[in-house]
PDB file of C-alpha atoms in Angstrom:
ATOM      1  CA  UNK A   1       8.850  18.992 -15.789  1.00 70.00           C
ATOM      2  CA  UNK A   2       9.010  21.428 -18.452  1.00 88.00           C
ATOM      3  CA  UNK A   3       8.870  22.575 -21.925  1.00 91.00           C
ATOM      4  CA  UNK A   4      11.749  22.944 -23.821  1.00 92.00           C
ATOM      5  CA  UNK A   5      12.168  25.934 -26.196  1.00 94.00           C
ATOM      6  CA  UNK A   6      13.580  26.533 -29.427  1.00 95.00           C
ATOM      7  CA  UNK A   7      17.097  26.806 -28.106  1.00 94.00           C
ATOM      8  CA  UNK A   8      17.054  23.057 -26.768  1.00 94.00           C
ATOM      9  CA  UNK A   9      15.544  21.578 -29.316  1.00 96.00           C
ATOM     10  CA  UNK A  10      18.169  23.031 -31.638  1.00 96.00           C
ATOM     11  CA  UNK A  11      21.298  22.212 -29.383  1.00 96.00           C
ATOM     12  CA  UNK A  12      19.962  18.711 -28.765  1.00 95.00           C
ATOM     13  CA  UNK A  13      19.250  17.905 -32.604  1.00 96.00           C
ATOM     14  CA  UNK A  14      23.217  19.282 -33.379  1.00 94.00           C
ATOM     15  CA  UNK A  15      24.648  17.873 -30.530  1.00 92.00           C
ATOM     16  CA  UNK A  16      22.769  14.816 -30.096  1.00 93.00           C
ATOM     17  CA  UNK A  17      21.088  14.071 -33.097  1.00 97.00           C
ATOM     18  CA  UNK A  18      17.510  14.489 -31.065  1.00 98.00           C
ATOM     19  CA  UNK A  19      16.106  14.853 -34.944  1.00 98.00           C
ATOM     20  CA  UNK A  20      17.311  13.714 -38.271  1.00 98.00           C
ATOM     21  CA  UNK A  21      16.989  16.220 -40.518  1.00 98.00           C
ATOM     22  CA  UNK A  22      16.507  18.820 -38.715  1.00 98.00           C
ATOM     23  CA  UNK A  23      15.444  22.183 -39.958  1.00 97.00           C
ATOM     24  CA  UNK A  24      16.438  24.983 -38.085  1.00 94.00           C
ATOM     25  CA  UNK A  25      13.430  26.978 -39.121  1.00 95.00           C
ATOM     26  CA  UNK A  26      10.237  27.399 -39.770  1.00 95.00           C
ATOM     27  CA  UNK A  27       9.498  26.647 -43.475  1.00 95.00           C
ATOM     28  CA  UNK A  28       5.778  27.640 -44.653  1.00 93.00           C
ATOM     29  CA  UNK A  29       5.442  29.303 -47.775  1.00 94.00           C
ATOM     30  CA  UNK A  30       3.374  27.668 -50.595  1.00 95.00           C
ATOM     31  CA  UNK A  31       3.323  24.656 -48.102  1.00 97.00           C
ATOM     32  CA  UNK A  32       1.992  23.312 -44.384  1.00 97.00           C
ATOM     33  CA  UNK A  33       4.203  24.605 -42.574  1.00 97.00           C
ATOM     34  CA  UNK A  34       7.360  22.061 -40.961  1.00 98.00           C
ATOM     35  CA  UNK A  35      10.276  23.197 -38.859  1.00 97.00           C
ATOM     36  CA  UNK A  36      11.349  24.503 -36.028  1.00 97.00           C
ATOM     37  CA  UNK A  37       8.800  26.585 -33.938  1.00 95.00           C
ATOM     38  CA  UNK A  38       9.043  28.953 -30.523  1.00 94.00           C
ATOM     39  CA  UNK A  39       8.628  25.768 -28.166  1.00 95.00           C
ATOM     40  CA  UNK A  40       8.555  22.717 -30.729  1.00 96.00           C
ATOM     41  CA  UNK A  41       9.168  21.476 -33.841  1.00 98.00           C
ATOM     42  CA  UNK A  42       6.609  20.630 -37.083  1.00 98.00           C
ATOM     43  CA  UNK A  43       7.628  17.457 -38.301  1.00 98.00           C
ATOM     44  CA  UNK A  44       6.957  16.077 -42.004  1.00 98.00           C
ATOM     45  CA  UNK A  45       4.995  12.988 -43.687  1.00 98.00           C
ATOM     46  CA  UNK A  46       6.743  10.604 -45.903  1.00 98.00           C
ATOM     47  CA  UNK A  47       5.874  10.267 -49.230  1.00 98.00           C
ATOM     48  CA  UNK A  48       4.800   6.211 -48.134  1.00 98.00           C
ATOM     49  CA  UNK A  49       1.198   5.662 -46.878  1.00 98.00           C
ATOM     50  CA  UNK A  50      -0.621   2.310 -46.129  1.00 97.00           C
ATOM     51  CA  UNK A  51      -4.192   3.355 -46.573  1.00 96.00           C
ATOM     52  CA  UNK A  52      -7.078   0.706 -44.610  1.00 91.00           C
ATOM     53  CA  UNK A  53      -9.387  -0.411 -47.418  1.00 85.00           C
ATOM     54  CA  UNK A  54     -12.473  -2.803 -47.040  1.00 79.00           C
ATOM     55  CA  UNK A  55     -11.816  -4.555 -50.268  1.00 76.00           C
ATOM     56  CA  UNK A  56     -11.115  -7.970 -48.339  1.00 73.00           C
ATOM     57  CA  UNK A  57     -13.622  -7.435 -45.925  1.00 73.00           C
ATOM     58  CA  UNK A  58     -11.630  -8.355 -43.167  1.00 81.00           C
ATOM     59  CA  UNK A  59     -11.729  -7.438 -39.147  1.00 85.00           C
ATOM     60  CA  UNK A  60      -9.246  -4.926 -38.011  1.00 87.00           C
ATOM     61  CA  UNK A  61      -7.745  -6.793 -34.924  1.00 88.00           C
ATOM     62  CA  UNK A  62      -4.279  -5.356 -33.106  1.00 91.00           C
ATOM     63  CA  UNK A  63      -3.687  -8.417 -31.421  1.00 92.00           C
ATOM     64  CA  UNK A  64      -3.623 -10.430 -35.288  1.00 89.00           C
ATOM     65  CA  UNK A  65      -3.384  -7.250 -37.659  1.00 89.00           C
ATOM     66  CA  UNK A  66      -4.287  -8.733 -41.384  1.00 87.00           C
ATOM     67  CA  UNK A  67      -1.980  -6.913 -44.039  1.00 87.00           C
ATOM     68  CA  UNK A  68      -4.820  -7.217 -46.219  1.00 88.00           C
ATOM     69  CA  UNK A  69      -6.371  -4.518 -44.359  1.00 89.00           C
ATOM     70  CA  UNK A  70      -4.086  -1.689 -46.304  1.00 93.00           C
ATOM     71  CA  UNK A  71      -2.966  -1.245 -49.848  1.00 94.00           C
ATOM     72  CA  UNK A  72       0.550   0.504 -50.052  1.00 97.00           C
ATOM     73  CA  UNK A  73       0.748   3.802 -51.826  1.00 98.00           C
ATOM     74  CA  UNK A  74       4.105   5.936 -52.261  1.00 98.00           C
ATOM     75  CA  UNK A  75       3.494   9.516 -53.749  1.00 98.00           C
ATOM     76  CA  UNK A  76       3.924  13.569 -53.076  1.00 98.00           C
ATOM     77  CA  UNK A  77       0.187  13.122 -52.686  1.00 98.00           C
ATOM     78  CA  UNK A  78      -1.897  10.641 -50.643  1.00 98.00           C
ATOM     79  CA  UNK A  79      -5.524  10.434 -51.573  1.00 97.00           C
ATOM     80  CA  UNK A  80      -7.556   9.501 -47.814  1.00 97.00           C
ATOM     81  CA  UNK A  81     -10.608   8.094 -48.878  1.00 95.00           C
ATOM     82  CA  UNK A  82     -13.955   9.752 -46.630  1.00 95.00           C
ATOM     83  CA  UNK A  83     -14.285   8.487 -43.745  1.00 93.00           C
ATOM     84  CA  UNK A  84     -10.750   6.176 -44.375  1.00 94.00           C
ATOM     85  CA  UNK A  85      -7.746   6.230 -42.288  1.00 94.00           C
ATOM     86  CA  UNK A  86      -4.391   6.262 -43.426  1.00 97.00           C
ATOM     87  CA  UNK A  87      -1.121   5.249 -41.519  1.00 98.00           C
ATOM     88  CA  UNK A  88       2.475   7.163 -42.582  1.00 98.00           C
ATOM     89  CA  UNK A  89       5.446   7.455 -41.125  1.00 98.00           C
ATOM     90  CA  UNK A  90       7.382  11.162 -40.408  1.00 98.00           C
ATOM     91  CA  UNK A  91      10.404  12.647 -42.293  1.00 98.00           C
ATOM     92  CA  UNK A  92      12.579  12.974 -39.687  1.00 98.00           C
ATOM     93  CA  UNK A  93      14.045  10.100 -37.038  1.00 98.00           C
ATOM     94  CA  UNK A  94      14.306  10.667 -33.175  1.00 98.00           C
ATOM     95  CA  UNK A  95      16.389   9.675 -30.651  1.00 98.00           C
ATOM     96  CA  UNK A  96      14.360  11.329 -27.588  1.00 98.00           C
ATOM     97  CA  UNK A  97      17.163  11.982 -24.543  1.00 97.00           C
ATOM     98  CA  UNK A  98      16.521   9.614 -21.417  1.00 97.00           C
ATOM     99  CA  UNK A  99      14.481  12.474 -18.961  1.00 97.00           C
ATOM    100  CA  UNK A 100      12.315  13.578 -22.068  1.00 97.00           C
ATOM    101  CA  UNK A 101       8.905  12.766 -23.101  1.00 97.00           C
ATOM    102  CA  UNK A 102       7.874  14.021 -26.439  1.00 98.00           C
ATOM    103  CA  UNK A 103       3.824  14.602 -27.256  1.00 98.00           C
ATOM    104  CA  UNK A 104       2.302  15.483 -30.843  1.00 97.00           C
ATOM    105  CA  UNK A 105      -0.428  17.296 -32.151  1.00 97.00           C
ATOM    106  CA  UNK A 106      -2.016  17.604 -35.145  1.00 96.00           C
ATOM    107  CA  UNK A 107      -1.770  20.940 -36.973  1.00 96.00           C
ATOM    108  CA  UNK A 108      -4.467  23.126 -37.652  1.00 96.00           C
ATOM    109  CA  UNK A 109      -4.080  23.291 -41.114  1.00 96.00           C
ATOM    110  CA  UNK A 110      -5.383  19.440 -41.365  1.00 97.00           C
ATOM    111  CA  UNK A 111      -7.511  19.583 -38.583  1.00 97.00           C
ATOM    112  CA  UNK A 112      -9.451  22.384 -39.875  1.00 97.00           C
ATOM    113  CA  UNK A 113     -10.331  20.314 -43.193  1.00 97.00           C
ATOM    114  CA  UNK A 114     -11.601  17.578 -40.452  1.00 97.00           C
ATOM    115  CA  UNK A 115      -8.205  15.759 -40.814  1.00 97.00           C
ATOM    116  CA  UNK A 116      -7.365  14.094 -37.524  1.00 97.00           C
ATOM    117  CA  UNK A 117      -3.868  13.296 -36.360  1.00 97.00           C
ATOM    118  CA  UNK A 118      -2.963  10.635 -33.736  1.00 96.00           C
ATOM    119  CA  UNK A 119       0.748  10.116 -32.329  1.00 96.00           C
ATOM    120  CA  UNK A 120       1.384   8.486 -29.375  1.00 95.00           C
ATOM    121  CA  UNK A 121       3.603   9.810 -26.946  1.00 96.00           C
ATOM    122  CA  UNK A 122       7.507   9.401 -27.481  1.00 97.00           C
ATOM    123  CA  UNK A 123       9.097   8.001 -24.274  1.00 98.00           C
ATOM    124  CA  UNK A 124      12.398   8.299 -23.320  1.00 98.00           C
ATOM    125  CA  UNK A 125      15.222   6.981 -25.033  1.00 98.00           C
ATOM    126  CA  UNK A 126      12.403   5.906 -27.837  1.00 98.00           C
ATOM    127  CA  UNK A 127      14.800   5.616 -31.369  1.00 98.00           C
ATOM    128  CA  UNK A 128      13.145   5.605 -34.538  1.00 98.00           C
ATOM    129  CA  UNK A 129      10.748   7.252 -37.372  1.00 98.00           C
ATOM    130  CA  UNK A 130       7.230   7.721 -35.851  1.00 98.00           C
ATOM    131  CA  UNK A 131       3.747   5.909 -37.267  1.00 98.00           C
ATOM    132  CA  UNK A 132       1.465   8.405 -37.987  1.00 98.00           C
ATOM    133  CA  UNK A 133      -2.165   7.188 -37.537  1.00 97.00           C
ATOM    134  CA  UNK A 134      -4.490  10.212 -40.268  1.00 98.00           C
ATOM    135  CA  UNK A 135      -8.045  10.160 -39.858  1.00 97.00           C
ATOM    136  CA  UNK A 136     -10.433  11.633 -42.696  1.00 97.00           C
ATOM    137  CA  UNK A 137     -13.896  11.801 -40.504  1.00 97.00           C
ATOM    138  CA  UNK A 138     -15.221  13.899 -43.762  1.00 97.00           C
ATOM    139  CA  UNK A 139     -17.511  12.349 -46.345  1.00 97.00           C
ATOM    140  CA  UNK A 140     -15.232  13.707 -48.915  1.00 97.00           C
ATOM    141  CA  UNK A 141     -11.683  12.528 -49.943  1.00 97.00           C
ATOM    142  CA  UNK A 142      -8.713  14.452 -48.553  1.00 97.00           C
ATOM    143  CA  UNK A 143      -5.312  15.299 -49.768  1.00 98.00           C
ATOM    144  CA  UNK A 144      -2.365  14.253 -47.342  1.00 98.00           C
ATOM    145  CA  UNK A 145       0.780  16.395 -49.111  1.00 98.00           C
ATOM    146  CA  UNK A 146       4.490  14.380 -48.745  1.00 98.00           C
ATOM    147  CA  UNK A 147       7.304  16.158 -47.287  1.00 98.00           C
ATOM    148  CA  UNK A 148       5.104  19.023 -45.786  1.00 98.00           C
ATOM    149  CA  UNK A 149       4.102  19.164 -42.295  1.00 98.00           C
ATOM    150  CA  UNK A 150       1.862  17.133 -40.275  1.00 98.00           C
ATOM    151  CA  UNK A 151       2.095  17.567 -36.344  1.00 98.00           C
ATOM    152  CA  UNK A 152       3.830  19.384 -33.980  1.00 97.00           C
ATOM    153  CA  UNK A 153       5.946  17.803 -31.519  1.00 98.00           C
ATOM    154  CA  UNK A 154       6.475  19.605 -27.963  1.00 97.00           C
ATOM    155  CA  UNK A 155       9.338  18.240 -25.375  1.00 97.00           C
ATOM    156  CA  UNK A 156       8.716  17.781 -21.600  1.00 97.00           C
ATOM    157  CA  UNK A 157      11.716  17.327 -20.098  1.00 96.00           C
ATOM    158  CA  UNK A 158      11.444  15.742 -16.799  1.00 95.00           C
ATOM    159  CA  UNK A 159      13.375  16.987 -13.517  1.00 95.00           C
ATOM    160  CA  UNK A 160      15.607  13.860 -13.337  1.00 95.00           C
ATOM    161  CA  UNK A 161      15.628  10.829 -15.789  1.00 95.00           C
ATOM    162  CA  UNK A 162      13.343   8.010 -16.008  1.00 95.00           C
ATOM    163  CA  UNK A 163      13.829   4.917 -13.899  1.00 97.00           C
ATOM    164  CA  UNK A 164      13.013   2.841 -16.693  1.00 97.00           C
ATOM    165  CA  UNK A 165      13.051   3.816 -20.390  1.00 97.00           C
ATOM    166  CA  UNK A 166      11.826   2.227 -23.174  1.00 97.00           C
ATOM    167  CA  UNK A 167      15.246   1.306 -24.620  1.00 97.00           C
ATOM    168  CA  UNK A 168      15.486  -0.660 -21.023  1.00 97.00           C
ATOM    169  CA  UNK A 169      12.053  -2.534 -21.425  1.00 95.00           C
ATOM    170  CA  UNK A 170      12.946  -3.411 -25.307  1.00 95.00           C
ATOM    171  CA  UNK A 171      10.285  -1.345 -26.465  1.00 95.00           C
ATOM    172  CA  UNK A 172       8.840  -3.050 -29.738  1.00 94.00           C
ATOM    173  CA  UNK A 173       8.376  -0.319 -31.651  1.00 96.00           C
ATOM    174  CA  UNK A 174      12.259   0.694 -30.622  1.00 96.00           C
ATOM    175  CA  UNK A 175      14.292   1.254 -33.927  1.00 95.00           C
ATOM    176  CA  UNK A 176      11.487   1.029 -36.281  1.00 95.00           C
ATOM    177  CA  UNK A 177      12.249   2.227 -39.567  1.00 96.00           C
ATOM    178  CA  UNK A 178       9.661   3.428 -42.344  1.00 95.00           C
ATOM    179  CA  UNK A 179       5.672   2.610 -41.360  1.00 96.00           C
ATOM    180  CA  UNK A 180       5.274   0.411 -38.627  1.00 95.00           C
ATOM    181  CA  UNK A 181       1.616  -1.707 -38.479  1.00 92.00           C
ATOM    182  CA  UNK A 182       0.743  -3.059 -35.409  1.00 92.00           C
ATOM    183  CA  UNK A 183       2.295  -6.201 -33.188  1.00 89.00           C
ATOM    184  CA  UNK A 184       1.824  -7.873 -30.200  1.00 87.00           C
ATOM    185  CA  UNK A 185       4.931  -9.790 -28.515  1.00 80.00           C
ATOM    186  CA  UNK A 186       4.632 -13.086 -27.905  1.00 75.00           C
TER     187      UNK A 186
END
């Protein structure tokens, strides 16, 4: 297994539509930085949050998720209050090939503000716009910016393709469009 460069994420992107938009470069003036890198690419927030609030004092519970827990917010600037958590969704939408896993990181920009970033991995043949999970573990609000970047994604790609993918298995998260809260099939 190994990590793809610059060069493979572009041709897979043109060719295959890997990432949609794509941006061939690294853009980071006046903003945190999104693009193409050396060995990965800087994807983007939306503009559309779902912030958790306490305001209905309910129990935060995967297995029976209560859409009272978040209050919808669409904006070029998402307000996370302290110690909140915010879920968004990227910019861009993937179609990851069949003998790639992708894995994200948050970029330093947030995480030096004490901004946390959590994406799961993207397994093969995964289609759609990735949930971002944002963490504020600061006693102060922080400022999420739209349309700027938010992680970095790097590509593994593996020495022969998966056995199963999660197209195969029916993911449930497979073609998910805009934020994505969580479910549990039944």
């Amino acid at each position: 297994m190994g990590l793809k460069s610059d060069f493979w994420i572009r041709e897979m992107s043109e060719k295959h539509k890997m990432i949609e938009p794509f941006c061939e470069k690294q853009i980071g003036s006046g903003v945190v930085s999104y693009g193409l890198s050396s060995y990965g690419y800087d994807i983007r927030v939306s503009d559309e949050f779902k912030i958790f609030t306490n305001i209905n004092s309910t129990v935060v519970d995967p297995k029976n998720f209560d859409f009272n827990n978040v209050v919808d917010f669409k904006g070029d600037v998402c307000i996370v209050p302290p110690n909140s958590f915010a879920l968004a969704r990227t910019v861009e939408y993937f179609k990851i090939p069949r003998d790639v896993l992708a894995i994200c990181l948050g970029k330093s920009t947030y995480a030096r503000c004490g901004i946390i970033v959590n994406v799961t991995p993207f397994e093969p043949e995964f289609e759609g716009h990735i949930t971002i999970e944002i963490s504020n573990t600061t006693p102060l609000p922080a400022k999420i910016y739209a349309n700027e970047g938010i992680a970095q994604v790097l590509f593994l790609q593996g020495d022969e393709a998966c056995e199963t993918s999660y197209k195969d298995k029916a993911g449930k998260y497979q073609g998910q469009r805009g934020i994505t809260l969580p479910r549990i099939l039944k």
